[in-house]
CSV table of C-alpha atoms in Angstrom, one decimal:
chain,number,residue,atom,x,y,z
A,1,MET,CA,146.8,125.5,265.6
A,2,SER,CA,150.2,127.1,265.7
A,3,THR,CA,153.4,125.2,265.1
A,4,GLU,CA,154.4,125.7,268.7
A,5,SER,CA,151.1,124.4,270.0
A,6,ARG,CA,151.3,121.3,267.7
A,7,PHE,CA,154.8,120.6,268.9
A,8,ARG,CA,153.7,120.8,272.5
A,9,ALA,CA,150.8,118.6,271.9
A,10,LEU,CA,152.4,116.0,269.6
A,11,VAL,CA,156.1,115.8,270.6
A,12,LEU,CA,156.5,116.9,274.2
A,13,PRO,CA,154.4,114.1,275.7
A,14,HIS,CA,156.9,111.6,274.3
A,15,LEU,CA,160.1,113.3,275.6
A,16,ASP,CA,160.6,110.7,278.3
A,17,ALA,CA,160.3,107.8,275.8
A,18,ALA,CA,162.7,109.6,273.5
A,19,TYR,CA,165.2,110.1,276.2
A,20,ASN,CA,164.9,106.5,277.3
A,21,LEU,CA,165.5,105.2,273.8
A,22,ALA,CA,168.4,107.6,273.2
A,23,ARG,CA,169.9,106.7,276.6
A,24,TRP,CA,169.7,103.0,275.9
A,25,LEU,CA,171.2,103.5,272.4
A,26,ALA,CA,173.9,105.9,273.3
A,27,ARG,CA,174.6,104.3,276.7
A,28,ASP,CA,175.5,107.7,278.1
A,29,PRO,CA,173.1,110.3,279.6
A,30,HIS,CA,174.8,113.3,278.2
A,31,ASP,CA,175.0,111.9,274.7
A,32,ALA,CA,171.3,110.9,275.0
A,33,GLU,CA,170.5,114.5,275.8
A,34,ASP,CA,172.3,115.6,272.6
A,35,VAL,CA,170.5,113.0,270.5
A,36,VAL,CA,167.1,114.0,271.9
A,37,GLN,CA,167.8,117.7,271.4
A,38,ASP,CA,168.7,117.0,267.7
A,39,ALA,CA,165.6,114.9,267.4
A,40,CYS,CA,163.4,117.7,268.7
A,41,VAL,CA,164.9,120.2,266.3
A,42,ARG,CA,164.2,117.7,263.4
A,43,ALA,CA,160.7,117.0,264.8
A,44,LEU,CA,159.9,120.8,264.8
A,45,LYS,CA,161.3,121.1,261.3
A,46,TYR,CA,159.2,118.2,259.9
A,47,LEU,CA,156.1,118.6,262.2
A,48,ASP,CA,153.8,118.9,259.1
A,49,ALA,CA,154.7,115.2,258.3
A,50,VAL,CA,152.8,113.9,261.3
A,51,ARG,CA,149.6,112.2,260.4
A,52,GLY,CA,147.0,111.5,263.0
A,53,ALA,CA,147.1,112.1,266.7
A,54,ASP,CA,149.7,109.5,267.8
A,55,ALA,CA,153.1,111.0,267.1
A,56,LYS,CA,155.1,108.6,269.3
A,57,PRO,CA,156.2,106.2,266.6
A,58,TRP,CA,157.0,109.1,264.3
A,59,PHE,CA,159.1,110.9,267.0
A,60,LEU,CA,160.9,107.7,268.1
A,61,THR,CA,161.8,107.1,264.5
A,62,ILE,CA,163.4,110.6,264.4
A,63,VAL,CA,165.2,109.8,267.7
A,64,ARG,CA,166.6,106.6,266.2
A,65,ARG,CA,167.7,108.3,263.1
A,66,ALA,CA,169.3,111.2,265.1
A,67,PHE,CA,171.1,108.6,267.1
A,68,TYR,CA,172.5,106.9,264.0
A,69,ASP,CA,173.7,110.3,262.6
A,70,TRP,CA,175.2,111.1,266.0
A,71,TYR,CA,176.9,107.7,266.2
A,72,ARG,CA,178.3,107.9,262.7
A,73,SER,CA,179.8,111.3,263.5
A,74,LYS,CA,181.2,110.3,266.9
A,75,ARG,CA,181.9,106.5,266.6
A,76,SER,CA,183.2,103.9,264.2
A,77,ALA,CA,181.5,102.9,261.0
A,78,GLU,CA,180.4,99.5,262.4
A,79,ILE,CA,177.0,100.8,263.4
A,80,LEU,CA,174.7,99.1,260.9
A,81,HIS,CA,176.5,95.9,260.3
A,82,ASP,CA,174.5,93.0,261.6
A,83,ALA,CA,176.7,90.2,262.9
A,84,GLY,CA,174.6,87.9,260.8
A,85,LEU,CA,174.8,85.2,263.4
A,86,ALA,CA,172.3,82.3,263.1
A,87,ILE,CA,170.4,81.5,266.2
A,88,ASP,CA,171.9,78.1,267.1
A,89,ILE,CA,169.9,77.5,270.2
A,90,ALA,CA,166.2,77.2,270.9
A,91,ILE,CA,164.7,80.3,272.5
A,92,ASP,CA,162.8,79.6,275.6
A,93,ASP,CA,160.7,81.8,277.9
A,94,SER,CA,163.6,82.1,280.4
A,95,ALA,CA,165.3,84.6,278.0
A,96,ILE,CA,162.3,86.9,278.2
A,97,ALA,CA,161.9,86.4,282.0
A,98,GLN,CA,165.6,87.2,282.5
A,99,LEU,CA,165.3,90.4,280.6
A,100,HIS,CA,162.2,91.4,282.6
A,101,GLU,CA,164.0,90.6,285.8
A,102,ALA,CA,166.8,92.9,284.9
A,103,LYS,CA,164.4,95.6,283.6
A,104,PRO,CA,164.0,97.4,287.0
A,105,ARG,CA,167.8,97.7,287.1
A,106,ARG,CA,168.1,99.1,283.6
A,107,GLN,CA,170.8,101.5,284.6
A,108,SER,CA,173.0,98.7,285.9
A,109,ASP,CA,176.4,98.1,284.6
A,110,GLU,CA,175.7,94.4,284.1
A,111,LEU,CA,172.8,94.9,281.7
A,112,GLU,CA,174.7,97.5,279.8
A,113,ASP,CA,177.7,95.1,279.5
A,114,ALA,CA,175.3,92.4,278.2
A,115,ALA,CA,174.0,94.8,275.7
A,116,THR,CA,177.4,95.5,274.3
A,117,THR,CA,177.4,91.9,273.0
A,118,LEU,CA,174.5,92.6,270.7
A,119,ALA,CA,174.7,94.1,267.2
A,120,LEU,CA,173.2,97.5,267.3
A,121,VAL,CA,170.4,96.5,264.8
A,122,ASN,CA,169.3,93.8,267.3
A,123,TRP,CA,169.7,96.0,270.3
A,124,VAL,CA,167.4,98.8,268.8
A,125,VAL,CA,164.6,96.4,268.2
A,126,LEU,CA,164.9,94.8,271.7
A,127,ILE,CA,164.9,98.2,273.4
A,128,VAL,CA,161.9,99.6,271.5
A,129,TYR,CA,159.9,96.4,272.2
A,130,GLU,CA,160.9,95.5,275.8
A,131,MET,CA,161.8,98.8,277.4
A,132,GLU,CA,159.5,101.3,275.5
A,133,ASP,CA,156.6,98.8,275.3
A,134,ALA,CA,156.0,99.7,271.7
A,135,SER,CA,153.3,97.7,270.0
A,136,SER,CA,154.1,95.2,267.3
A,137,SER,CA,152.5,97.5,264.8
A,138,ASP,CA,154.6,100.5,265.8
A,139,ILE,CA,158.0,98.8,265.9
A,140,PRO,CA,158.3,98.5,262.1
A,141,LEU,CA,157.5,102.2,261.8
A,142,ILE,CA,160.0,103.2,264.5
A,143,VAL,CA,162.9,101.0,263.3
A,144,ASP,CA,162.0,101.2,259.6
A,145,ILE,CA,162.1,97.5,258.8
A,146,PRO,CA,159.4,94.9,258.0
A,147,ILE,CA,157.6,93.1,260.8
A,148,GLY,CA,159.3,89.8,259.9
A,149,THR,CA,162.7,91.3,260.3
A,150,VAL,CA,161.6,92.9,263.6
A,151,MET,CA,160.6,89.5,264.9
A,152,SER,CA,163.9,87.9,263.7
A,153,ARG,CA,166.0,90.5,265.3
A,154,LEU,CA,164.0,90.3,268.5
A,155,ALA,CA,164.5,86.6,268.6
A,156,ARG,CA,168.2,86.9,267.9
A,157,ALA,CA,168.7,89.5,270.6
A,158,ARG,CA,166.9,87.5,273.1
A,159,ALA,CA,168.9,84.4,272.3
A,160,LEU,CA,172.2,86.2,272.5
A,161,LEU,CA,171.2,87.8,275.8
A,162,GLN,CA,170.1,84.4,277.1
A,163,ARG,CA,173.7,83.2,276.6
A,164,SER,CA,175.3,86.4,278.0
A,165,PRO,CA,177.5,85.8,281.0
A,166,PHE,CA,176.6,89.2,282.2
A,167,LEU,CA,172.8,88.6,282.3
A,168,ARG,CA,173.4,85.2,283.8
A,169,ALA,CA,175.3,86.9,286.6
A,170,ILE,CA,172.3,89.2,287.3
A,171,VAL,CA,169.9,86.2,287.5
A,172,ALA,CA,172.3,84.2,289.7
A,173,GLU,CA,172.8,87.1,292.0
A,174,ARG,CA,169.0,87.6,292.4
A,175,ALA,CA,168.7,83.9,293.1
A,176,GLY,CA,171.3,84.1,295.8
A,177,GLY,CA,173.9,82.1,293.9
A,178,ARG,CA,177.1,82.9,292.3
A,179,PRO,CA,177.5,83.5,288.5
């Protein structure tokens, strides 16, 4: 099978997921397009590294790394510094429910504002899990961390979003109340 055929079969079916991830991370559609384009070039270059038929985790890992490189070149050096905040409140199912309620409005300013309160390392895990519906076995491959760290960052992100005034405003608005 030619390189072009393999690229079409293994990478192209995942372009939507790649763009969604890049869009959530970059928070700008034009920047997301740049990140995905860079990821596609990298994927083509390293296509022989794909093992098996499911290239989605492999390609989303490339997208994440392309985003980090883009971010480092365009933004501040704060990208990978985890806030290190301890979770000081119990996490309940309402945090998950609130995120799922906001999911259909994923382009909303309110959700993006809530996202800015999260450390990027937590945000990446949350997006891959909640928005891209990655399996728990794929997430460690995509974000390149152990499963225990994935679960910790996911819990931290949910807890922080639960306390977010932006997300609370979304839920209150849907309930017909005021934030």
